[in-house]
Short mmCIF file of C-alpha atoms in Angstrom, two decimals:
data_model
loop_
_atom_site.label_atom_id
_atom_site.label_comp_id
_atom_site.label_asym_id
_atom_site.label_seq_id
_atom_site.Cartn_x
_atom_site.Cartn_y
_atom_site.Cartn_z
CA UNK D 253 45.97 152.74 -73.99
CA UNK D 254 45.35 152.69 -70.01
CA UNK D 255 42.60 151.42 -68.32
CA UNK D 256 41.16 151.81 -65.30
CA UNK D 257 37.35 150.03 -63.71
CA UNK D 258 35.58 150.26 -61.04
CA UNK D 259 34.99 146.48 -59.56
CA UNK D 260 32.63 145.68 -57.36
CA UNK D 261 32.24 141.47 -56.76
CA UNK D 262 30.69 138.83 -54.42
CA UNK D 263 33.83 137.08 -52.92
CA UNK D 264 31.86 134.00 -51.86
CA UNK D 265 33.14 132.09 -53.92
CA UNK D 266 36.62 132.94 -55.34
CA UNK D 267 40.42 132.45 -53.48
CA UNK D 268 40.89 136.15 -53.12
CA UNK D 269 41.70 139.13 -55.75
CA UNK D 270 44.88 137.97 -56.74
CA UNK D 271 46.08 135.78 -59.32
CA UNK D 272 46.79 131.64 -58.15
CA UNK D 273 48.03 128.82 -59.82
CA UNK D 274 44.38 127.65 -61.25
CA UNK D 275 44.88 124.75 -59.21
CA UNK D 276 43.48 126.87 -56.15
CA UNK D 277 40.57 128.41 -57.87
CA UNK D 278 39.03 131.10 -59.90
CA UNK D 279 40.38 134.86 -59.11
CA UNK D 280 38.57 138.05 -59.25
CA UNK D 281 41.91 139.24 -61.34
CA UNK D 282 41.92 136.22 -63.77
CA UNK D 283 38.52 136.11 -63.87
CA UNK D 284 39.32 139.61 -65.44
CA UNK D 285 42.20 139.06 -67.73
CA UNK D 286 40.11 135.67 -69.55
CA UNK D 287 36.98 138.28 -69.28
CA UNK D 288 39.55 140.81 -70.68
CA UNK D 289 41.15 138.37 -73.68
CA UNK D 290 37.87 137.19 -74.09
CA UNK D 291 36.51 140.62 -75.54
CA UNK D 292 40.07 141.70 -77.25
CA UNK D 293 41.50 138.67 -78.27
CA UNK D 294 44.35 140.07 -76.26
CA UNK D 295 45.81 139.16 -72.41
CA UNK D 296 46.54 141.99 -70.76
CA UNK D 297 47.44 141.47 -66.63
CA UNK D 298 44.64 143.72 -64.53
CA UNK D 299 46.13 145.51 -61.37
CA UNK D 300 43.72 146.38 -58.72
CA UNK D 301 43.80 148.48 -55.62
CA UNK D 302 43.11 146.10 -52.67
CA UNK D 303 44.68 142.70 -52.48
CA UNK D 304 41.64 141.41 -51.10
CA UNK D 305 42.03 137.76 -49.56
CA UNK D 306 40.18 134.50 -50.62
CA UNK D 307 36.29 135.57 -49.66
CA UNK D 308 37.09 139.58 -48.94
CA UNK D 309 33.96 141.18 -50.66
CA UNK D 310 34.26 144.79 -52.91
CA UNK D 311 31.78 147.29 -53.80
CA UNK D 312 34.28 149.73 -54.53
CA UNK D 313 37.50 147.81 -55.76
CA UNK D 314 39.79 150.61 -58.80
CA UNK D 315 41.73 148.30 -61.26
CA UNK D 316 43.79 149.48 -63.66
CA UNK D 317 44.98 147.08 -67.67
CA UNK D 318 47.23 148.35 -70.55
CA UNK D 319 46.05 147.52 -73.71
CA UNK D 320 46.48 147.98 -77.31
CA UNK D 321 43.22 147.96 -78.15
CA UNK D 322 41.11 150.73 -79.26
CA UNK D 323 37.85 150.24 -77.17
CA UNK D 324 35.83 152.99 -75.83
CA UNK D 325 35.01 153.19 -72.12
CA UNK D 326 31.60 152.91 -72.46
CA UNK D 327 32.25 149.63 -74.69
CA UNK D 328 34.76 148.04 -72.08
CA UNK D 329 31.90 148.76 -68.99
CA UNK D 330 29.50 146.46 -71.39
CA UNK D 331 31.04 143.83 -73.33
CA UNK D 332 32.53 143.41 -70.19
CA UNK D 333 29.89 143.16 -67.95
CA UNK D 334 28.20 141.11 -70.22
CA UNK D 335 30.75 138.12 -70.54
CA UNK D 336 31.65 138.04 -66.48
CA UNK D 337 29.96 135.59 -64.53
CA UNK D 338 27.07 137.93 -62.24
CA UNK D 339 29.25 137.83 -59.18
CA UNK D 340 31.69 140.36 -60.66
CA UNK D 341 30.48 144.14 -61.72
CA UNK D 342 32.38 146.34 -63.47
CA UNK D 343 30.46 149.91 -62.86
CA UNK D 344 33.16 152.03 -63.95
CA UNK D 345 36.04 152.93 -67.21
CA UNK D 346 38.10 155.47 -67.78
CA UNK D 347 41.40 155.70 -70.64
CA UNK D 348 44.55 156.43 -67.12
CA UNK D 349 47.17 158.86 -67.77
CA UNK D 350 49.89 156.09 -69.30
CA UNK D 351 51.29 156.09 -65.30
CA UNK D 352 47.78 155.55 -63.27
CA UNK D 353 48.75 152.61 -61.79
CA UNK D 354 45.02 151.05 -59.78
CA UNK D 355 47.96 150.16 -56.71
CA UNK D 356 51.03 152.81 -56.70
CA UNK D 357 48.80 155.68 -57.00
CA UNK D 358 46.43 154.73 -54.37
CA UNK D 359 46.26 157.76 -51.45
CA UNK D 360 43.82 155.46 -49.34
CA UNK D 361 41.81 152.10 -48.66
CA UNK D 362 38.14 152.32 -47.33
CA UNK D 363 37.32 148.50 -45.48
CA UNK D 364 33.80 148.24 -43.74
CA UNK D 365 33.72 144.64 -41.60
CA UNK D 366 30.44 144.18 -40.79
CA UNK D 367 29.30 142.31 -37.71
CA UNK D 368 25.41 141.12 -37.75
CA UNK D 369 25.54 141.28 -33.97
CA UNK D 370 21.92 139.50 -32.76
CA UNK D 371 21.34 135.99 -31.45
CA UNK D 372 19.43 134.58 -33.36
CA UNK D 373 21.47 134.75 -36.77
CA UNK D 374 20.29 136.38 -40.60
CA UNK D 375 19.64 134.73 -43.97
CA UNK D 376 19.52 137.67 -46.22
CA UNK D 377 23.03 139.42 -45.00
CA UNK D 378 24.30 136.07 -43.96
CA UNK D 379 27.15 136.16 -46.63
CA UNK D 380 28.13 139.92 -45.92
CA UNK D 381 28.24 139.89 -42.34
CA UNK D 382 29.67 137.04 -39.78
CA UNK D 383 27.21 136.37 -37.50
CA UNK D 384 28.34 137.28 -33.33
CA UNK D 385 25.81 136.58 -31.29
CA UNK D 386 26.86 137.92 -27.44
CA UNK D 387 26.39 141.37 -26.53
CA UNK D 388 29.23 144.11 -27.66
CA UNK D 389 29.41 146.80 -26.29
CA UNK D 390 30.29 149.07 -28.67
CA UNK D 391 30.99 151.96 -27.32
CA UNK D 392 34.07 151.03 -25.95
CA UNK D 393 34.99 149.17 -29.74
CA UNK D 394 34.39 152.67 -30.63
CA UNK D 395 37.15 153.70 -28.01
CA UNK D 396 39.94 150.95 -28.73
CA UNK D 397 39.22 153.02 -32.19
CA UNK D 398 40.56 156.20 -31.68
CA UNK D 399 44.17 153.97 -30.14
CA UNK D 400 44.30 152.96 -33.86
CA UNK D 401 44.60 156.90 -35.13
CA UNK D 402 47.50 158.05 -36.67
CA UNK D 403 51.20 156.38 -37.96
CA UNK D 404 51.77 153.19 -36.67
CA UNK D 405 53.73 150.15 -36.28
CA UNK D 406 50.43 148.32 -37.01
CA UNK D 407 52.47 144.71 -36.08
CA UNK D 408 50.76 143.89 -33.90
CA UNK D 409 47.74 143.00 -37.27
CA UNK D 410 49.48 141.88 -39.71
CA UNK D 411 52.69 141.07 -42.04
CA UNK D 412 53.76 144.18 -45.03
CA UNK D 413 53.19 142.34 -48.05
CA UNK D 414 55.84 141.37 -49.96
CA UNK D 415 56.02 143.58 -53.72
CA UNK D 416 57.54 146.96 -54.33
CA UNK D 417 55.72 149.42 -53.52
CA UNK D 418 57.83 152.54 -53.87
CA UNK D 419 55.48 154.89 -51.04
CA UNK D 420 56.55 151.75 -47.86
CA UNK D 421 58.43 153.28 -45.24
CA UNK D 422 61.26 149.86 -45.82
CA UNK D 423 60.64 146.27 -47.93
CA UNK D 424 59.19 144.20 -44.40
CA UNK D 425 57.80 148.33 -42.23
CA UNK D 426 54.60 147.12 -40.64
CA UNK D 427 54.07 150.96 -40.94
CA UNK D 428 51.18 152.91 -42.29
CA UNK D 429 48.97 155.45 -42.02
CA UNK D 430 45.64 155.18 -39.62
CA UNK D 431 43.42 157.91 -41.87
CA UNK D 432 40.22 156.60 -39.28
CA UNK D 433 38.44 154.24 -36.94
CA UNK D 434 35.22 153.82 -35.49
CA UNK D 435 32.77 151.33 -34.95
CA UNK D 436 28.83 152.20 -34.93
CA UNK D 437 25.56 150.18 -34.94
CA UNK D 438 22.77 151.38 -37.71
CA UNK D 439 19.77 149.90 -38.29
CA UNK D 440 17.41 147.97 -35.54
CA UNK D 441 21.03 148.63 -34.24
CA UNK D 442 21.68 143.90 -34.93
CA UNK D 443 23.89 145.55 -37.71
CA UNK D 444 28.05 146.64 -36.51
CA UNK D 445 30.49 148.31 -38.73
CA UNK D 446 33.82 148.71 -38.08
CA UNK D 447 34.85 151.55 -41.22
CA UNK D 448 38.83 151.80 -41.66
CA UNK D 449 40.48 153.10 -44.10
CA UNK D 450 44.17 153.84 -43.81
CA UNK D 451 46.99 154.64 -46.45
CA UNK D 452 47.38 150.88 -46.97
CA UNK D 453 46.75 148.27 -44.52
CA UNK D 454 48.55 145.30 -43.99
CA UNK D 455 47.75 141.37 -44.96
CA UNK D 456 45.21 140.32 -43.10
CA UNK D 457 45.35 143.46 -40.43
CA UNK D 458 41.84 144.23 -40.46
CA UNK D 459 39.93 141.27 -40.24
CA UNK D 460 42.84 140.84 -37.09
CA UNK D 461 41.23 143.87 -36.38
CA UNK D 462 38.53 143.96 -35.19
CA UNK D 463 38.70 140.14 -34.04
CA UNK D 464 40.67 142.02 -31.07
CA UNK D 465 38.27 144.22 -30.71
CA UNK D 466 35.81 142.10 -31.38
CA UNK D 467 37.78 140.92 -27.35
CA UNK D 468 37.59 144.79 -26.89
CA UNK D 469 33.61 144.63 -27.22
CA UNK D 470 32.61 141.48 -25.06
CA UNK D 471 34.60 143.33 -21.93
CA UNK D 472 37.31 140.71 -22.38
CA UNK D 473 39.70 142.59 -22.57
CA UNK D 474 40.09 146.36 -21.36
CA UNK D 475 41.45 149.53 -23.40
CA UNK D 476 44.70 149.71 -21.88
CA UNK D 477 45.31 146.33 -22.65
CA UNK D 478 44.49 146.89 -26.34
CA UNK D 479 46.46 149.96 -26.52
CA UNK D 480 49.59 147.72 -25.08
CA UNK D 481 48.74 145.38 -28.03
CA UNK D 482 48.68 148.38 -30.15
CA UNK D 483 51.73 149.54 -29.24
CA UNK D 484 54.13 146.55 -28.12
CA UNK D 485 53.33 145.54 -31.90
CA UNK D 486 53.85 142.50 -31.88
CA UNK D 487 51.80 139.28 -32.87
CA UNK D 488 51.95 137.60 -29.68
CA UNK D 489 47.81 139.31 -27.79
CA UNK D 490 45.21 136.74 -28.06
CA UNK D 491 43.22 138.62 -30.97
CA UNK D 492 42.46 136.29 -33.22
CA UNK D 493 41.43 137.03 -36.96
CA UNK D 494 37.37 138.31 -37.69
CA UNK D 495 35.68 135.31 -41.29
CA UNK D 496 36.44 137.44 -44.18
CA UNK D 497 33.44 137.04 -44.81
CA UNK D 498 32.46 140.27 -42.92
CA UNK D 499 34.36 142.68 -44.64
CA UNK D 500 34.34 144.46 -47.90
CA UNK D 501 36.78 146.71 -49.64
CA UNK D 502 34.55 150.23 -49.67
CA UNK D 503 36.75 152.75 -51.54
CA UNK D 504 40.21 153.08 -52.85
CA UNK D 505 40.84 157.08 -52.97
CA UNK D 506 43.43 158.52 -55.39
CA UNK D 507 45.12 161.98 -56.38
CA UNK D 508 41.84 164.57 -57.50
CA UNK D 509 44.46 164.76 -61.01
CA UNK D 510 43.07 161.24 -62.39
CA UNK D 511 39.29 161.97 -61.40
CA UNK D 512 39.13 157.78 -59.92
CA UNK D 513 37.61 157.65 -57.33
CA UNK D 514 35.74 154.64 -56.24
CA UNK D 515 33.00 155.25 -53.79
CA UNK D 516 29.52 153.09 -53.85
CA UNK D 517 27.94 154.86 -51.30
CA UNK D 518 25.10 152.40 -51.86
CA UNK D 519 26.83 149.32 -50.16
CA UNK Q 448 1.83 124.22 -27.67
CA UNK Q 449 0.86 126.62 -30.87
CA UNK Q 450 4.45 128.74 -31.42
CA UNK Q 451 5.13 132.08 -33.76
CA UNK Q 452 7.75 132.82 -35.77
CA UNK Q 453 9.26 134.76 -37.44
CA UNK Q 454 11.37 133.99 -40.40
CA UNK Q 455 13.92 135.51 -42.81
CA UNK Q 456 14.84 133.55 -46.01
CA UNK Q 457 16.64 133.36 -49.17
CA UNK Q 458 14.26 132.07 -51.50
CA UNK Q 459 16.92 131.70 -53.87
CA UNK Q 460 17.71 128.08 -54.42
CA UNK Q 461 13.94 126.96 -52.79
CA UNK Q 462 11.25 126.76 -55.25
CA UNK Q 463 8.84 128.60 -52.72
CA UNK Q 464 6.94 128.63 -49.36
CA UNK Q 465 5.04 125.86 -49.43
CA UNK Q 466 5.92 122.89 -49.51
CA UNK Q 467 5.85 120.26 -53.17
CA UNK Q 468 6.22 116.72 -53.58
CA UNK Q 469 9.48 115.81 -52.92
CA UNK Q 470 10.79 115.82 -57.35
CA UNK Q 471 10.08 119.46 -56.91
CA UNK Q 472 12.88 120.81 -54.87
CA UNK Q 473 13.60 121.85 -51.35
CA UNK Q 474 10.54 124.40 -50.77
CA UNK Q 475 10.97 126.80 -47.04
CA UNK Q 476 8.13 125.01 -45.24
CA UNK Q 477 9.33 121.87 -45.55
CA UNK Q 478 13.23 122.61 -44.63
CA UNK Q 479 10.99 123.42 -41.17
CA UNK Q 480 9.30 120.90 -41.41
CA UNK Q 481 12.46 118.74 -40.71
CA UNK Q 482 14.49 120.80 -38.89
CA UNK Q 483 11.21 120.64 -36.19
CA UNK Q 484 10.64 117.15 -36.33
CA UNK Q 485 15.01 116.27 -36.24
CA UNK Q 486 13.83 118.48 -33.14
CA UNK Q 487 11.57 116.56 -31.55
CA UNK Q 488 11.61 114.31 -33.45
CA UNK Q 489 7.58 114.80 -34.00
CA UNK Q 490 6.17 116.12 -37.24
CA UNK Q 491 4.09 118.81 -37.49
CA UNK Q 492 2.38 121.89 -40.19
CA UNK Q 493 4.39 124.58 -40.45
CA UNK Q 494 1.54 127.88 -42.22
CA UNK Q 495 2.77 130.56 -43.33
CA UNK Q 496 0.61 134.00 -43.49
CA UNK Q 497 2.59 134.73 -46.88
CA UNK Q 498 3.08 131.91 -49.73
CA UNK Q 499 5.21 133.07 -51.17
CA UNK Q 500 7.11 131.62 -54.79
CA UNK Q 501 10.25 129.87 -55.76
CA UNK Q 502 13.12 132.75 -55.92
CA UNK Q 503 11.53 135.28 -54.18
CA UNK Q 504 12.72 136.32 -50.59
CA UNK Q 505 11.38 136.91 -47.44
CA UNK Q 506 12.94 139.37 -44.55
CA UNK Q 507 9.13 139.29 -42.17
CA UNK Q 508 7.22 135.71 -43.21
CA UNK Q 509 5.65 134.53 -39.82
CA UNK Q 510 5.35 131.24 -39.93
CA UNK Q 511 2.70 129.08 -36.67
CA UNK Q 512 2.87 125.94 -35.97
CA UNK Q 513 1.41 122.83 -33.05
CA UNK Q 514 3.44 120.71 -31.05
CA UNK Q 515 3.47 118.54 -28.34
CA UNK Q 516 7.22 119.40 -26.92
CA UNK Q 517 7.21 121.46 -24.64
CA UNK Q 518 10.30 123.42 -25.60
CA UNK Q 519 10.49 127.56 -24.16
CA UNK Q 520 10.40 130.14 -27.17
CA UNK Q 521 14.00 130.87 -26.23
CA UNK Q 522 14.75 127.25 -27.11
CA UNK Q 523 13.21 126.43 -30.21
CA UNK Q 524 14.63 129.61 -31.60
CA UNK Q 525 18.01 128.17 -30.28
CA UNK Q 526 17.07 124.62 -32.02
CA UNK Q 527 16.22 125.50 -35.33
CA UNK Q 528 18.85 127.73 -35.84
CA UNK Q 529 21.28 125.24 -34.56
CA UNK Q 530 19.72 122.60 -37.67
CA UNK Q 531 18.38 124.86 -40.67
CA UNK Q 532 20.68 125.74 -43.40
CA UNK Q 533 21.81 129.37 -42.82
CA UNK Q 534 19.59 130.51 -45.99
CA UNK Q 535 16.46 130.30 -43.23
CA UNK Q 536 16.75 131.71 -39.82
CA UNK Q 537 14.20 132.60 -36.36
CA UNK Q 538 14.35 135.50 -35.50
CA UNK Q 539 12.11 134.79 -32.95
CA UNK Q 540 10.02 132.97 -31.46
CA UNK Q 541 6.39 132.94 -29.46
CA UNK Q 542 3.77 131.08 -27.78
CA UNK Q 543 0.36 131.86 -28.96
CA UNK Q 544 -3.10 131.41 -28.59
CA UNK Q 545 -4.97 128.48 -30.13
CA UNK Q 546 -6.84 130.36 -32.17
CA UNK Q 547 -3.72 132.04 -34.15
CA UNK Q 548 -3.74 131.24 -36.84
CA UNK Q 549 -0.26 133.02 -39.52
CA UNK Q 550 -2.12 133.15 -42.40
CA UNK Q 551 -6.23 133.88 -41.73
CA UNK Q 552 -5.29 136.24 -38.57
CA UNK Q 553 -2.87 138.22 -40.76
CA UNK Q 554 -4.92 141.95 -40.70
CA UNK Q 555 -2.15 143.20 -43.60
CA UNK Q 556 1.48 141.53 -45.92
CA UNK Q 557 4.12 144.40 -47.06
CA UNK Q 558 6.25 143.35 -49.64
CA UNK Q 559 9.01 144.92 -50.90
CA UNK Q 560 10.22 145.53 -54.87
CA UNK Q 561 14.35 145.85 -55.28
CA UNK Q 562 15.58 146.98 -58.15
CA UNK Q 563 19.09 148.12 -59.39
CA UNK Q 564 17.98 151.09 -61.69
CA UNK Q 565 21.93 151.83 -64.17
CA UNK Q 566 22.93 150.53 -66.82
CA UNK Q 567 26.10 148.30 -65.14
CA UNK Q 568 24.88 145.76 -63.02
CA UNK Q 569 25.22 145.54 -59.14
CA UNK Q 570 27.27 141.50 -58.24
CA UNK Q 571 27.08 142.58 -53.74
CA UNK Q 572 23.61 142.63 -54.76
CA UNK Q 573 22.78 140.78 -57.08
CA UNK Q 574 20.95 137.65 -55.61
CA UNK Q 575 17.94 140.23 -53.88
CA UNK Q 576 17.39 143.53 -56.77
CA UNK Q 577 16.34 143.40 -60.67
CA UNK Q 578 18.52 144.98 -63.02
CA UNK Q 579 17.07 147.48 -64.90
CA UNK Q 580 19.17 149.29 -67.10
CA UNK Q 581 17.22 152.21 -68.59
CA UNK Q 582 16.27 154.73 -67.19
CA UNK Q 583 12.90 154.47 -65.21
CA UNK Q 584 11.12 158.38 -64.06
CA UNK Q 585 9.95 156.87 -60.63
CA UNK Q 586 7.76 160.32 -60.10
CA UNK Q 587 5.46 158.58 -62.65
CA UNK Q 588 5.64 155.04 -61.45
CA UNK Q 589 5.04 156.65 -57.74
CA UNK Q 590 2.09 158.65 -59.48
CA UNK Q 591 0.86 154.89 -61.53
CA UNK Q 592 1.06 153.39 -57.02
CA UNK Q 593 -1.85 156.01 -56.15
CA UNK Q 594 -4.26 154.31 -58.35
CA UNK Q 595 -3.56 150.98 -57.22
CA UNK Q 596 -4.89 152.11 -52.82
CA UNK Q 597 -7.82 151.01 -52.14
CA UNK Q 598 -10.51 148.75 -51.98
CA UNK Q 599 -9.65 147.04 -55.57
CA UNK Q 600 -10.35 143.83 -58.15
CA UNK Q 601 -6.89 143.41 -58.80
CA UNK Q 602 -7.15 140.40 -61.82
CA UNK Q 603 -5.57 142.82 -64.00
CA UNK Q 604 -2.23 141.85 -62.02
CA UNK Q 605 -2.89 138.13 -60.85
CA UNK Q 606 -5.35 135.23 -60.00
CA UNK Q 607 -6.09 134.00 -56.78
CA UNK Q 608 -5.31 131.49 -55.10
CA UNK Q 609 -7.61 128.32 -53.85
CA UNK Q 610 -7.54 128.24 -50.63
CA UNK Q 611 -10.30 128.49 -48.25
CA UNK Q 612 -9.95 131.77 -46.16
CA UNK Q 613 -13.02 132.68 -44.82
CA UNK Q 614 -12.27 136.66 -44.40
CA UNK Q 615 -12.72 135.82 -49.05
CA UNK Q 616 -14.94 137.91 -50.26
CA UNK Q 617 -16.02 134.37 -52.93
CA UNK Q 618 -13.48 131.81 -53.70
CA UNK Q 619 -12.65 132.92 -56.60
CA UNK Q 620 -13.02 137.19 -55.80
CA UNK Q 621 -10.11 139.22 -56.62
CA UNK Q 622 -11.21 141.96 -54.19
CA UNK Q 623 -8.48 143.29 -52.16
CA UNK Q 624 -7.57 146.08 -50.32
CA UNK Q 625 -4.17 147.96 -51.04
CA UNK Q 626 -3.16 150.21 -48.15
CA UNK Q 627 0.02 151.81 -49.42
CA UNK Q 628 1.78 151.74 -52.61
CA UNK Q 629 4.79 153.88 -53.06
CA UNK Q 630 7.77 153.79 -56.04
CA UNK Q 631 10.60 155.55 -54.33
CA UNK Q 632 14.56 155.95 -54.98
CA UNK Q 633 17.59 155.69 -52.55
CA UNK Q 634 21.03 155.52 -51.46
CA UNK Q 635 22.84 157.43 -54.90
CA UNK Q 636 19.75 156.93 -56.44
CA UNK Q 637 19.91 153.57 -58.09
CA UNK Q 638 17.86 151.62 -55.99
CA UNK Q 639 14.51 151.45 -56.54
CA UNK Q 640 11.95 150.12 -54.04
CA UNK Q 641 8.34 149.39 -54.90
CA UNK Q 642 6.98 148.58 -51.34
CA UNK Q 643 3.38 147.25 -51.20
CA UNK Q 644 0.94 146.75 -48.47
CA UNK Q 645 -2.67 144.55 -48.97
CA UNK Q 646 -4.77 142.68 -46.46
CA UNK Q 647 -4.03 140.59 -48.90
CA UNK Q 648 -1.94 139.71 -52.05
CA UNK Q 649 -3.45 137.76 -54.70
CA UNK Q 650 -0.27 135.31 -56.78
CA UNK Q 651 1.83 136.63 -59.13
CA UNK Q 652 -0.11 139.79 -58.15
CA UNK Q 653 3.07 142.26 -56.57
CA UNK Q 654 5.81 141.10 -59.46
CA UNK Q 655 3.09 142.11 -62.14
CA UNK Q 656 2.36 145.16 -61.30
CA UNK Q 657 5.90 145.86 -60.89
CA UNK Q 658 6.03 144.13 -63.92
CA UNK Q 659 3.15 147.37 -65.47
CA UNK Q 660 4.97 149.75 -62.97
CA UNK Q 661 8.39 149.21 -64.76
CA UNK Q 662 6.36 149.98 -68.30
CA UNK Q 663 5.42 153.78 -66.73
CA UNK Q 664 8.71 154.45 -65.47
CA UNK Q 665 9.76 154.05 -69.16
CA UNK Q 666 6.99 155.51 -70.38
CA UNK Q 667 5.52 153.20 -72.96
CA UNK Q 668 2.23 153.80 -71.39
CA UNK Q 669 0.65 156.80 -69.67
CA UNK Q 670 -0.88 157.02 -66.46
CA UNK Q 671 -4.67 156.82 -68.26
CA UNK Q 672 -3.94 153.23 -70.22
CA UNK Q 673 -2.94 152.52 -66.35
CA UNK Q 674 -5.84 153.54 -64.82
CA UNK Q 675 -7.70 151.95 -67.33
CA UNK Q 676 -5.94 147.96 -67.69
CA UNK Q 677 -6.61 148.65 -63.35
CA UNK Q 678 -9.61 149.32 -63.92
CA UNK Q 679 -10.70 146.67 -66.62
CA UNK Q 680 -9.77 144.14 -63.94
CA UNK Q 681 -8.74 141.85 -66.76
CA UNK Q 682 -4.71 139.99 -68.02
CA UNK Q 683 -5.40 141.63 -70.74
CA UNK Q 684 -2.66 143.91 -70.93
CA UNK Q 685 1.55 144.79 -71.65
CA UNK Q 686 2.88 144.26 -68.92
CA UNK Q 687 4.49 141.24 -67.75
CA UNK Q 688 5.64 139.90 -64.16
CA UNK Q 689 8.80 141.12 -62.41
CA UNK Q 690 10.85 138.94 -61.50
CA UNK Q 691 11.06 137.07 -58.56
CA UNK Q 692 14.99 137.20 -57.15
CA UNK Q 693 13.62 141.19 -56.19
CA UNK Q 694 10.98 140.64 -54.29
CA UNK Q 695 11.10 140.11 -50.68
CA UNK Q 696 8.62 139.57 -48.07
CA UNK Q 697 9.11 142.00 -45.35
CA UNK Q 698 6.22 142.79 -42.99
CA UNK Q 699 2.85 140.43 -41.27
CA UNK Q 700 0.28 142.48 -39.83
CA UNK Q 701 -2.19 140.76 -36.32
CA UNK Q 702 -4.14 141.98 -34.21
CA UNK Q 703 -2.26 143.57 -31.19
CA UNK Q 704 -3.40 140.67 -29.20
CA UNK Q 705 -1.02 138.36 -30.16
CA UNK Q 706 1.13 140.56 -30.03
CA UNK Q 707 3.35 138.91 -33.60
CA UNK Q 708 4.01 141.94 -35.74
CA UNK Q 709 7.04 141.23 -38.03
CA UNK Q 710 8.53 143.74 -39.18
CA UNK Q 711 12.33 143.52 -40.37
CA UNK Q 712 13.11 146.80 -40.69
CA UNK Q 713 17.15 146.11 -41.64
CA UNK Q 714 16.76 144.58 -44.93
#
């Protein structure tokens, strides 16, 4: 059986999604695989749609695993949540066709980066937002975002992960399609969200885009300079990566036939 | 000088607001007092509007302290946030008249209790909501809430704290005035909020009211039974206290002349 699951996790104490040699600390993949083995005594490899970095959260991650055990999806949800630590939750499970692959079948991923933009810090949002004390011109950041939309070489913001995704234009190509990029203020205007949807992202791309957008928001970089950075597609620019704890994988979209799109509007 | 501050805290690892003998673990009051002493070398007693229990959070707590040091409010905010752990944040500070008392001057307190009402748990809301897996009829809970509004003896849900608030009707009276009580679903309907505003609350009152409202929501207690429990004002009923981590002190209101009402609409 091929089982797909919607996964939510608090990445604070994980070394990222992808399994690492044990000496490097816990990973979300390793935690899920251990839980599956504990439930049915059968080893399984868990594949995620997005291989989030250490400290990055997810409200809408999708994974799949192939398994002999004939447990129903409802039993999988209950059993996994019973053995998982409370930093990882299984939101739903579904039996999917054998050809479904959480990473390779995905049409798009959506990430939200949350900035707490106030001179005073926050305690209740501290684990899930980046405290940025200086004023930000979010309208300028939004204008810069519009320069990110489309099919482009995003080499300015990351590198292509070493993998075998058959959909990639080439093994080391940094060309991706940005479907949506926006910055907005919400709530009492202290929360700033940077939302991105693309077919796929380079390693570190969202955090480096946010780091560079923060320079635009402070007017340390003008829109023309930002456009040049995007166009040159070289990592020789002043933008550095924003810290991981502000980042959350919120949604993964699949062809409708699979019926497994994961979207969490609460988070 | 008399300094008032708006305080936000993640109560997860605190033994409540009020200072305890050290062997009992860290408290928010103790943490704030240590920070003040570290900044100006002068001991100060911090008084909070609400003495929240162990594990309870606050987005809108108000405190005051009297101090000789002549630091400006802006400097207090910056200095306190620089030395406080990231589980306690000072949102604002203000010099207030000597007669201002964070507890005794308060006109009302507002608490929000957050329930994650879904068969599957949550990871990202786990620290700040109570996971309740069975279906809840929130409209019935809302009807029960309307029975809580008004000036009443709330002895069914708590006991009067041992203190000297001069505004109390009597030293052990459980009579308080509930100004607002409501239950509502939000987001993708998995989050249920129970919001209460009163002149003051009994010790444990909100958590016991929520515990009893949860029985109404499950139809294990009908509205007539709930009304009888409220009216009898005796703690001999099936409702138990909901766990502390779902509770948050969100707002404290003062007479307008003080200009210190703390309200956090982001949380």
